[in-house]
Coordinates of C-alpha atoms in Angstrom, one line a residue:
X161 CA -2.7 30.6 80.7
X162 CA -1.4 27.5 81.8
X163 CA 1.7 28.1 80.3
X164 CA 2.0 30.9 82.2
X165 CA 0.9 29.4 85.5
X166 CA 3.8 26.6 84.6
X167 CA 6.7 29.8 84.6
X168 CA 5.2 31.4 87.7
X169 CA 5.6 28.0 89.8
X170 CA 8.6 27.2 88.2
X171 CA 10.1 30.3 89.6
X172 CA 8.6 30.1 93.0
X173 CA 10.2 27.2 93.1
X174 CA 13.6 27.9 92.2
X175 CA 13.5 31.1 94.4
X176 CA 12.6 28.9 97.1
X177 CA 15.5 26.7 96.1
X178 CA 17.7 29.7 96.1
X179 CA 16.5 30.9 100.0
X180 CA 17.5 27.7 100.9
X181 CA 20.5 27.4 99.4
X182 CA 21.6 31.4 101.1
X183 CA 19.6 30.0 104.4
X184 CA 22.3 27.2 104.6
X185 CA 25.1 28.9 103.3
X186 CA 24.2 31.7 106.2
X187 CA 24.6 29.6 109.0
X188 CA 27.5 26.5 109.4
X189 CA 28.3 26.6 106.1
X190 CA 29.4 30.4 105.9
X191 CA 31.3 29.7 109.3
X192 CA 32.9 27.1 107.8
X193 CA 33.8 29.1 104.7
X194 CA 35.1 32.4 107.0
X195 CA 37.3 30.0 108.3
X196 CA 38.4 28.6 105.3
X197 CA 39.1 32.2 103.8
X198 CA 41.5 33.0 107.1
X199 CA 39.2 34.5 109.4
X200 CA 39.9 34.0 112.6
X201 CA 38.1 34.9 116.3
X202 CA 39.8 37.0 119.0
X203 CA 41.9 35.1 121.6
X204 CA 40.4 34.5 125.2
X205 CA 43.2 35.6 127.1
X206 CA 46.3 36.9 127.1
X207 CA 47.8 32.8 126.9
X208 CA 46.0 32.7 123.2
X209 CA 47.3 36.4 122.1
X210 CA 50.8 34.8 122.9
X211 CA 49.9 32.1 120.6
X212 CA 48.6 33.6 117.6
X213 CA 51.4 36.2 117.9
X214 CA 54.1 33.2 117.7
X215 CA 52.2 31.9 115.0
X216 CA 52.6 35.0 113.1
X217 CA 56.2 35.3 114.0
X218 CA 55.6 38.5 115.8
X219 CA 57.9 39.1 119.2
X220 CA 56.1 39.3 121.7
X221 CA 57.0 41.2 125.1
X222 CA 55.9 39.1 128.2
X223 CA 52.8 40.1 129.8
X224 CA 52.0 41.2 133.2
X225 CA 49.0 42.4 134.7
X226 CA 50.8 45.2 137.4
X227 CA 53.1 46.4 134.2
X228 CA 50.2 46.4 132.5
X229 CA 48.4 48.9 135.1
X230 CA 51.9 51.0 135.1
X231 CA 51.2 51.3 131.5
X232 CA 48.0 52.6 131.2
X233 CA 49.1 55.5 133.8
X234 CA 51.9 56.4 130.6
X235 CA 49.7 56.0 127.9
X236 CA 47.4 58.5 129.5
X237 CA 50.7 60.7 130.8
X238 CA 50.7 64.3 128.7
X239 CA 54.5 64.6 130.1
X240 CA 55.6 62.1 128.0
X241 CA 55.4 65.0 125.4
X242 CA 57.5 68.4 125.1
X243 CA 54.8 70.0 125.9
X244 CA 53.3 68.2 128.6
X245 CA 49.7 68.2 127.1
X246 CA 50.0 65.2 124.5
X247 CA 49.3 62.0 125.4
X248 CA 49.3 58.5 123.8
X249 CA 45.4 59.3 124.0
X250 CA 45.5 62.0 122.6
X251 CA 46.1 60.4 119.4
X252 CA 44.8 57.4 120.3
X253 CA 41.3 58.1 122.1
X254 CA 40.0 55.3 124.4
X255 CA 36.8 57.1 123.8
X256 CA 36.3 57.5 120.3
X257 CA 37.3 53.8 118.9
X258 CA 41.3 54.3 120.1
X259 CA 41.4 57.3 117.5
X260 CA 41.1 61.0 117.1
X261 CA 38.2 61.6 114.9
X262 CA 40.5 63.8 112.5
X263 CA 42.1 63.4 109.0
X264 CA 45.3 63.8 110.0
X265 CA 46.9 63.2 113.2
X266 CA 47.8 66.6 115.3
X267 CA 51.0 67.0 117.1
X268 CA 53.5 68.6 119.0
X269 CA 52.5 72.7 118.6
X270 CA 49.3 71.7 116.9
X271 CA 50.7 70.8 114.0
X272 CA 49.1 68.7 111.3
X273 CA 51.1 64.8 110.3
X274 CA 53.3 66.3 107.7
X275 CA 53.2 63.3 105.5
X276 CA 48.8 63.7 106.4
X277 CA 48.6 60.6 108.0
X278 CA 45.0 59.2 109.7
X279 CA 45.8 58.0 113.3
X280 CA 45.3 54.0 113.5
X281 CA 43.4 52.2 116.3
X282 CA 45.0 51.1 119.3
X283 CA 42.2 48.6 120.7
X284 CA 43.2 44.9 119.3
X285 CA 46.8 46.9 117.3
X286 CA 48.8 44.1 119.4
X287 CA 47.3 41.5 116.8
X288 CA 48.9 43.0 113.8
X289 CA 51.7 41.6 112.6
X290 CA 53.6 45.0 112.0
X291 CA 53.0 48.4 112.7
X292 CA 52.7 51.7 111.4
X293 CA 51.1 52.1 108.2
X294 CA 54.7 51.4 106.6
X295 CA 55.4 48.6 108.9
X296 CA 58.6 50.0 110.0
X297 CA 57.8 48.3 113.6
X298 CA 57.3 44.6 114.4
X299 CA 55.7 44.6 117.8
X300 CA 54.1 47.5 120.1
X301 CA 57.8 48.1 122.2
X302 CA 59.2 49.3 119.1
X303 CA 55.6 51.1 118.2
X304 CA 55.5 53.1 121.4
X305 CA 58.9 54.7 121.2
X306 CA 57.9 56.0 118.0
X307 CA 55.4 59.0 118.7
X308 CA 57.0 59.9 121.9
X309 CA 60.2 60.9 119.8
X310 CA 59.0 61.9 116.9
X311 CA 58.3 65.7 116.6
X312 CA 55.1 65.9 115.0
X313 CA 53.6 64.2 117.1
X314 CA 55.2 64.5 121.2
X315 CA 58.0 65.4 120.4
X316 CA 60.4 64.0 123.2
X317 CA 63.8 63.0 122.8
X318 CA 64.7 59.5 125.1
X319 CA 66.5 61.2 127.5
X320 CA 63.8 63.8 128.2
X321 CA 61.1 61.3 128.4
X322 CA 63.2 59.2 130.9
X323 CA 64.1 62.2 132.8
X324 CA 60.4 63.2 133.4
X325 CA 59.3 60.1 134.5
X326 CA 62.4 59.6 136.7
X327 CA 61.8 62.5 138.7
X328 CA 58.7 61.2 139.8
X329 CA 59.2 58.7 143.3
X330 CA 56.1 57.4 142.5
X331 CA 56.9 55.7 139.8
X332 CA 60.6 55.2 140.4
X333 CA 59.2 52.7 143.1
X334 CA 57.0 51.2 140.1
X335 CA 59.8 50.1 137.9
X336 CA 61.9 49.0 140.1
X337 CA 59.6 47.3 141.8
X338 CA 58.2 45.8 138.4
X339 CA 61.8 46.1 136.2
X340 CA 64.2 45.8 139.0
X341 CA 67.4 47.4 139.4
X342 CA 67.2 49.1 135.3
X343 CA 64.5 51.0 136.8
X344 CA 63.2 53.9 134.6
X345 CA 64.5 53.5 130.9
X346 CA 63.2 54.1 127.7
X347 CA 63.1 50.7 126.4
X348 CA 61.0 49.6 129.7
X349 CA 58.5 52.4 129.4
X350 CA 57.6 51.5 125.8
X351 CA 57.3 48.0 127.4
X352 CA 54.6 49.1 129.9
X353 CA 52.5 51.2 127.1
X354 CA 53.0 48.2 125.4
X355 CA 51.5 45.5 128.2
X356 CA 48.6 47.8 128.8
X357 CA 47.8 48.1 125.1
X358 CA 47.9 44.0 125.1
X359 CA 44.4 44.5 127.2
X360 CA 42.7 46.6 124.5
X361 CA 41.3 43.6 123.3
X362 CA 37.5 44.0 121.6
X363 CA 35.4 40.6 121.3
X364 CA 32.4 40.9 119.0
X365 CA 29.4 39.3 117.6
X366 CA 31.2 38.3 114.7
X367 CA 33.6 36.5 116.9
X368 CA 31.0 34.3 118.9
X369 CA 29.8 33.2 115.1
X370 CA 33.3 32.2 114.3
X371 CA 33.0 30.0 117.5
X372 CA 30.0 28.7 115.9
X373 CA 27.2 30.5 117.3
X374 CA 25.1 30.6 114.2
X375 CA 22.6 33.3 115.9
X376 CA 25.3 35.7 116.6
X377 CA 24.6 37.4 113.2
X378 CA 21.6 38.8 112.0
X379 CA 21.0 37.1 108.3
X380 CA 21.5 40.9 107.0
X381 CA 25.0 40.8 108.9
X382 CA 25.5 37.0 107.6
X383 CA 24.6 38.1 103.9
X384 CA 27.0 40.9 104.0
X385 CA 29.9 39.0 105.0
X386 CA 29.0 35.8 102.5
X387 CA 29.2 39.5 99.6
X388 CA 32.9 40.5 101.8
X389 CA 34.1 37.0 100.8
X390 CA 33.2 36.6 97.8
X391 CA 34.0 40.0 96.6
X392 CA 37.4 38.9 97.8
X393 CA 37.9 41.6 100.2
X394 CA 39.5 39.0 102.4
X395 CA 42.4 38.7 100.4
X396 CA 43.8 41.6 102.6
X397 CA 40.9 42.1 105.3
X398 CA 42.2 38.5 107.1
X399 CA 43.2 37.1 110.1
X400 CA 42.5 37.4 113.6
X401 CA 42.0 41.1 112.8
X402 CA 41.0 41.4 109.4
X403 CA 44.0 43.3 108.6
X404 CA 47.1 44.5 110.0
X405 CA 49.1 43.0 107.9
X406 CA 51.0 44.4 105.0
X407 CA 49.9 44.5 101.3
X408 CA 50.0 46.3 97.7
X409 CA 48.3 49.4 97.5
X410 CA 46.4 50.6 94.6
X411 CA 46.4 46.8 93.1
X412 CA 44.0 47.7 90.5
X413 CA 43.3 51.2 89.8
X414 CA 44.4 54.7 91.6
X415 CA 43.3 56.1 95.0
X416 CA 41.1 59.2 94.0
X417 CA 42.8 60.9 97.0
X418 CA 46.4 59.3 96.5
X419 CA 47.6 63.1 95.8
X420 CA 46.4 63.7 99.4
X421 CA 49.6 63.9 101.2
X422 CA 52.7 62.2 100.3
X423 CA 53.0 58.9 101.8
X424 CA 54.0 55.8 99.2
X425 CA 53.9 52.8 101.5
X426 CA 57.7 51.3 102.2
X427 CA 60.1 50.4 100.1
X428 CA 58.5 48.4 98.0
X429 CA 54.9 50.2 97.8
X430 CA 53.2 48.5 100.6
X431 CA 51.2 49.6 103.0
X432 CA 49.3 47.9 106.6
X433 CA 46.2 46.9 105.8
X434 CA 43.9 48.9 108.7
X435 CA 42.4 46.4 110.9
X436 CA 38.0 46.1 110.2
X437 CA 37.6 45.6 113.9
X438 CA 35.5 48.6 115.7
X439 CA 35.7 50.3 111.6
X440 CA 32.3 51.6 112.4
X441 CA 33.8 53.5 115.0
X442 CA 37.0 54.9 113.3
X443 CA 36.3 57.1 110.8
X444 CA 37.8 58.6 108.6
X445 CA 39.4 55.7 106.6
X446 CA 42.5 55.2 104.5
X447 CA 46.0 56.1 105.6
X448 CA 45.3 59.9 104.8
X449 CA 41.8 59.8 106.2
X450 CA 40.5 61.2 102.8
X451 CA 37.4 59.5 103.0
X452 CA 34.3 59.7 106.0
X453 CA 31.8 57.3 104.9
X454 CA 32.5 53.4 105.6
X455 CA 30.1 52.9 102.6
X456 CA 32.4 55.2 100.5
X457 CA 35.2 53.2 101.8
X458 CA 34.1 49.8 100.6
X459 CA 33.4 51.1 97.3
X460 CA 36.3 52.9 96.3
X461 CA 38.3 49.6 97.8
X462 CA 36.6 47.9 95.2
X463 CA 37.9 49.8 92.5
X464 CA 41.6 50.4 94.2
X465 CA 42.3 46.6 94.9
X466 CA 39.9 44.7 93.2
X467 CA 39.2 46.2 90.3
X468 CA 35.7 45.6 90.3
X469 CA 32.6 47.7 91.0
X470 CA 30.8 47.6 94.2
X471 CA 26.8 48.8 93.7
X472 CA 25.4 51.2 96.3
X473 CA 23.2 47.8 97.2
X474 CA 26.2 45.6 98.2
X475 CA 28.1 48.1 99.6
X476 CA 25.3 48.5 102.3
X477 CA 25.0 45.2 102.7
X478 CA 29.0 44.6 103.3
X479 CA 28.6 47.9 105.7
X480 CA 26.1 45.5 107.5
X481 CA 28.0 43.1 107.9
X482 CA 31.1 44.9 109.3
X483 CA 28.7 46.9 112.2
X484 CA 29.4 43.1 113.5
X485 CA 32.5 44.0 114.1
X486 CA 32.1 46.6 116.7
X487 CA 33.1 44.9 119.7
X488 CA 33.0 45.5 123.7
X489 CA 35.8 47.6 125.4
X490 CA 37.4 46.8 128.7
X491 CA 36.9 49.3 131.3
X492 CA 39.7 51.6 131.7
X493 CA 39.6 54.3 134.4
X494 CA 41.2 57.3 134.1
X495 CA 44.5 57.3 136.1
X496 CA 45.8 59.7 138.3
X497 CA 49.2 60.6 138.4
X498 CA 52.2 61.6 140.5
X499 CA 52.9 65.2 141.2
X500 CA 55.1 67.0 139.2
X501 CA 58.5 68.2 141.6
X502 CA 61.0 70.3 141.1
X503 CA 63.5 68.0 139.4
X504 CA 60.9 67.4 136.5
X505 CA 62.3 69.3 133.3
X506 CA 59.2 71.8 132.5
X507 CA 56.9 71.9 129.7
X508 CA 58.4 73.2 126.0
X509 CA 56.0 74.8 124.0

């Protein structure tokens, strides 16, 4: 009886010394330790987006506030497409976590991505270091011109797109006014999309305890992201946006939907790692949007780059953790445009 009384107290008190132990590891410590592993918070300003972006040796276009407002007019203009009923938002919904809710991203006559590729967030996409999920880009001026001429998705040729957005006074007086005597080209319209998609910028919880706000998380939240480090999902999920950068795919076993579509990555097999910011909010996941349950998500990551089993239990707890990570939106109001006139070239459908 005593013998058993012993055991009992000795394990009370090594579970006490193990609370403890998680208790201080959940608040400075673990800050200390995100940091250590490469997280990093979300810039202030537009001044500290300019530095981390120099840091990472990504090219930055200058940023102003009135190109910035010009932008968000043409990343909401459907006559940037052929058909003049696409949109940057279409694609890229302001509403629904800067994506479209669907596998596969639907283009110009409603077609489906041909290569069945998910549509990536927009909010915080200026903090990547390259873009598109084969990182053909290296900044969001070269990003924007993408879509508009590509045909599945709006399908305009340069010279169209300029020619629409030329015939329009209104914003002939814009760019000049804002670009000077080059006025309306190509190059400066994907610089405007690209100022106003500087703004999308979505500060969280998770980033107030990065500043060392050890309340910020819940200790379910704080738990979960002690199990994301030491899982070693940070060895891609890093940075300022836990992601966006490029890495390996299918590191340590196949992607049970790799058959889904037929993108490989680049050249050399590798693909952007999606940013975890708003991830709660951007469903479905993976570059073919194969899979519609973040918890799903974690666990088949597991498997694909880590080679290692995540249990139902730690996969809730990592899903927690990145429900922290869902941040507040700027307020963007809908934009009205010009009129169309009879020098702009009429919808293709």
């Amino acid at each position: 009886m005593k013998l058993r009384t012993l055991i009992v107290a000795s394990s009370l008190m090594f579970m006490s010394a193990s609370a403890l132990n998680a208790a201080n590891i959940n608040t400075a410590s673990l800050i200390e330790e995100a940091k250590k592993s490469g997280l990093i918070a979300l810039p202030k300003d537009q001044k500290g987006v300019d530095e981390l972006l120099k840091q990472n040796g990504v090219k930055a276009n200058p940023f102003s506030p009135e190109k910035a407002e010009l932008g968000k007019k043409l990343y909401f203009e459907p006559r940037l497409s052929k058909s003049g009923i696409i949109s940057c938002n279409t694609c890229h919904n302001l509403g629904l976590g800067g994506t479209d809710g669907v596998a596969a991203a639907v283009g110009h006559k409603w077609a489906s991505n041909p290569h069945h590729l998910n549509s990536p967030t927009t909010y915080n996409s200026v903090l990547n270091t390259i873009q598109f999920w084969d990182g053909r880009a290296g900044n969001l001026i070269d990003q924007a011109k993408g879509p508009i001429e590509a045909e599945p998705e709006m399908a305009t040729p340069a010279k169209l797109a300029v020619k629409r957005i030329a015939s329009l006074d209104e914003y002939v007086k814009e760019f000049k006014r804002l670009y000077g005597s080059k006025g309306v080209t190509f190059d400066n319209i994907a610089d405007a999309i690209a100022n106003f998609e500087r703004t999308l910028l979505t500060p969280s919880r998770f980033d107030k305890f990065l500043e060392g706000d050890e309340k910020a998380l819940s200790k379910a939240e704080q738990e979960g992201l002690k199990l994301f480090i030491d899982k070693g999902c940070v060895a891609c999920h890093t940075g300022v946006n836990l992601g966006g950068n490029m890495q390996s795919f299918e590191v340590a076993g196949k992607y049970k939907f790799a058959d889904l579509g037929d993108f490989k990555g680049d050249a050399n097999g590798m693909v952007k790692v999606p940013t975890l910011r708003n991830v709660a909010e951007t469903a479905p996941y993976f570059h073919n949007g194969a899979i519609w349950s973040l918890k799903e998500a974690i666990k088949e990551m597991g498997s694909v780059q880590l080679g290692i089993k995540i249990s139902d239990k730690e996969a809730k707890s990592i899903e927690t953790f990145l429900h922290s990570l869902t941040g507040s939106k700027p307020v963007i109001i809908y934009p009205l445009f010009p009129i169309s006139t009879s020098k702009t070239p009429k919808p293709e459908l």
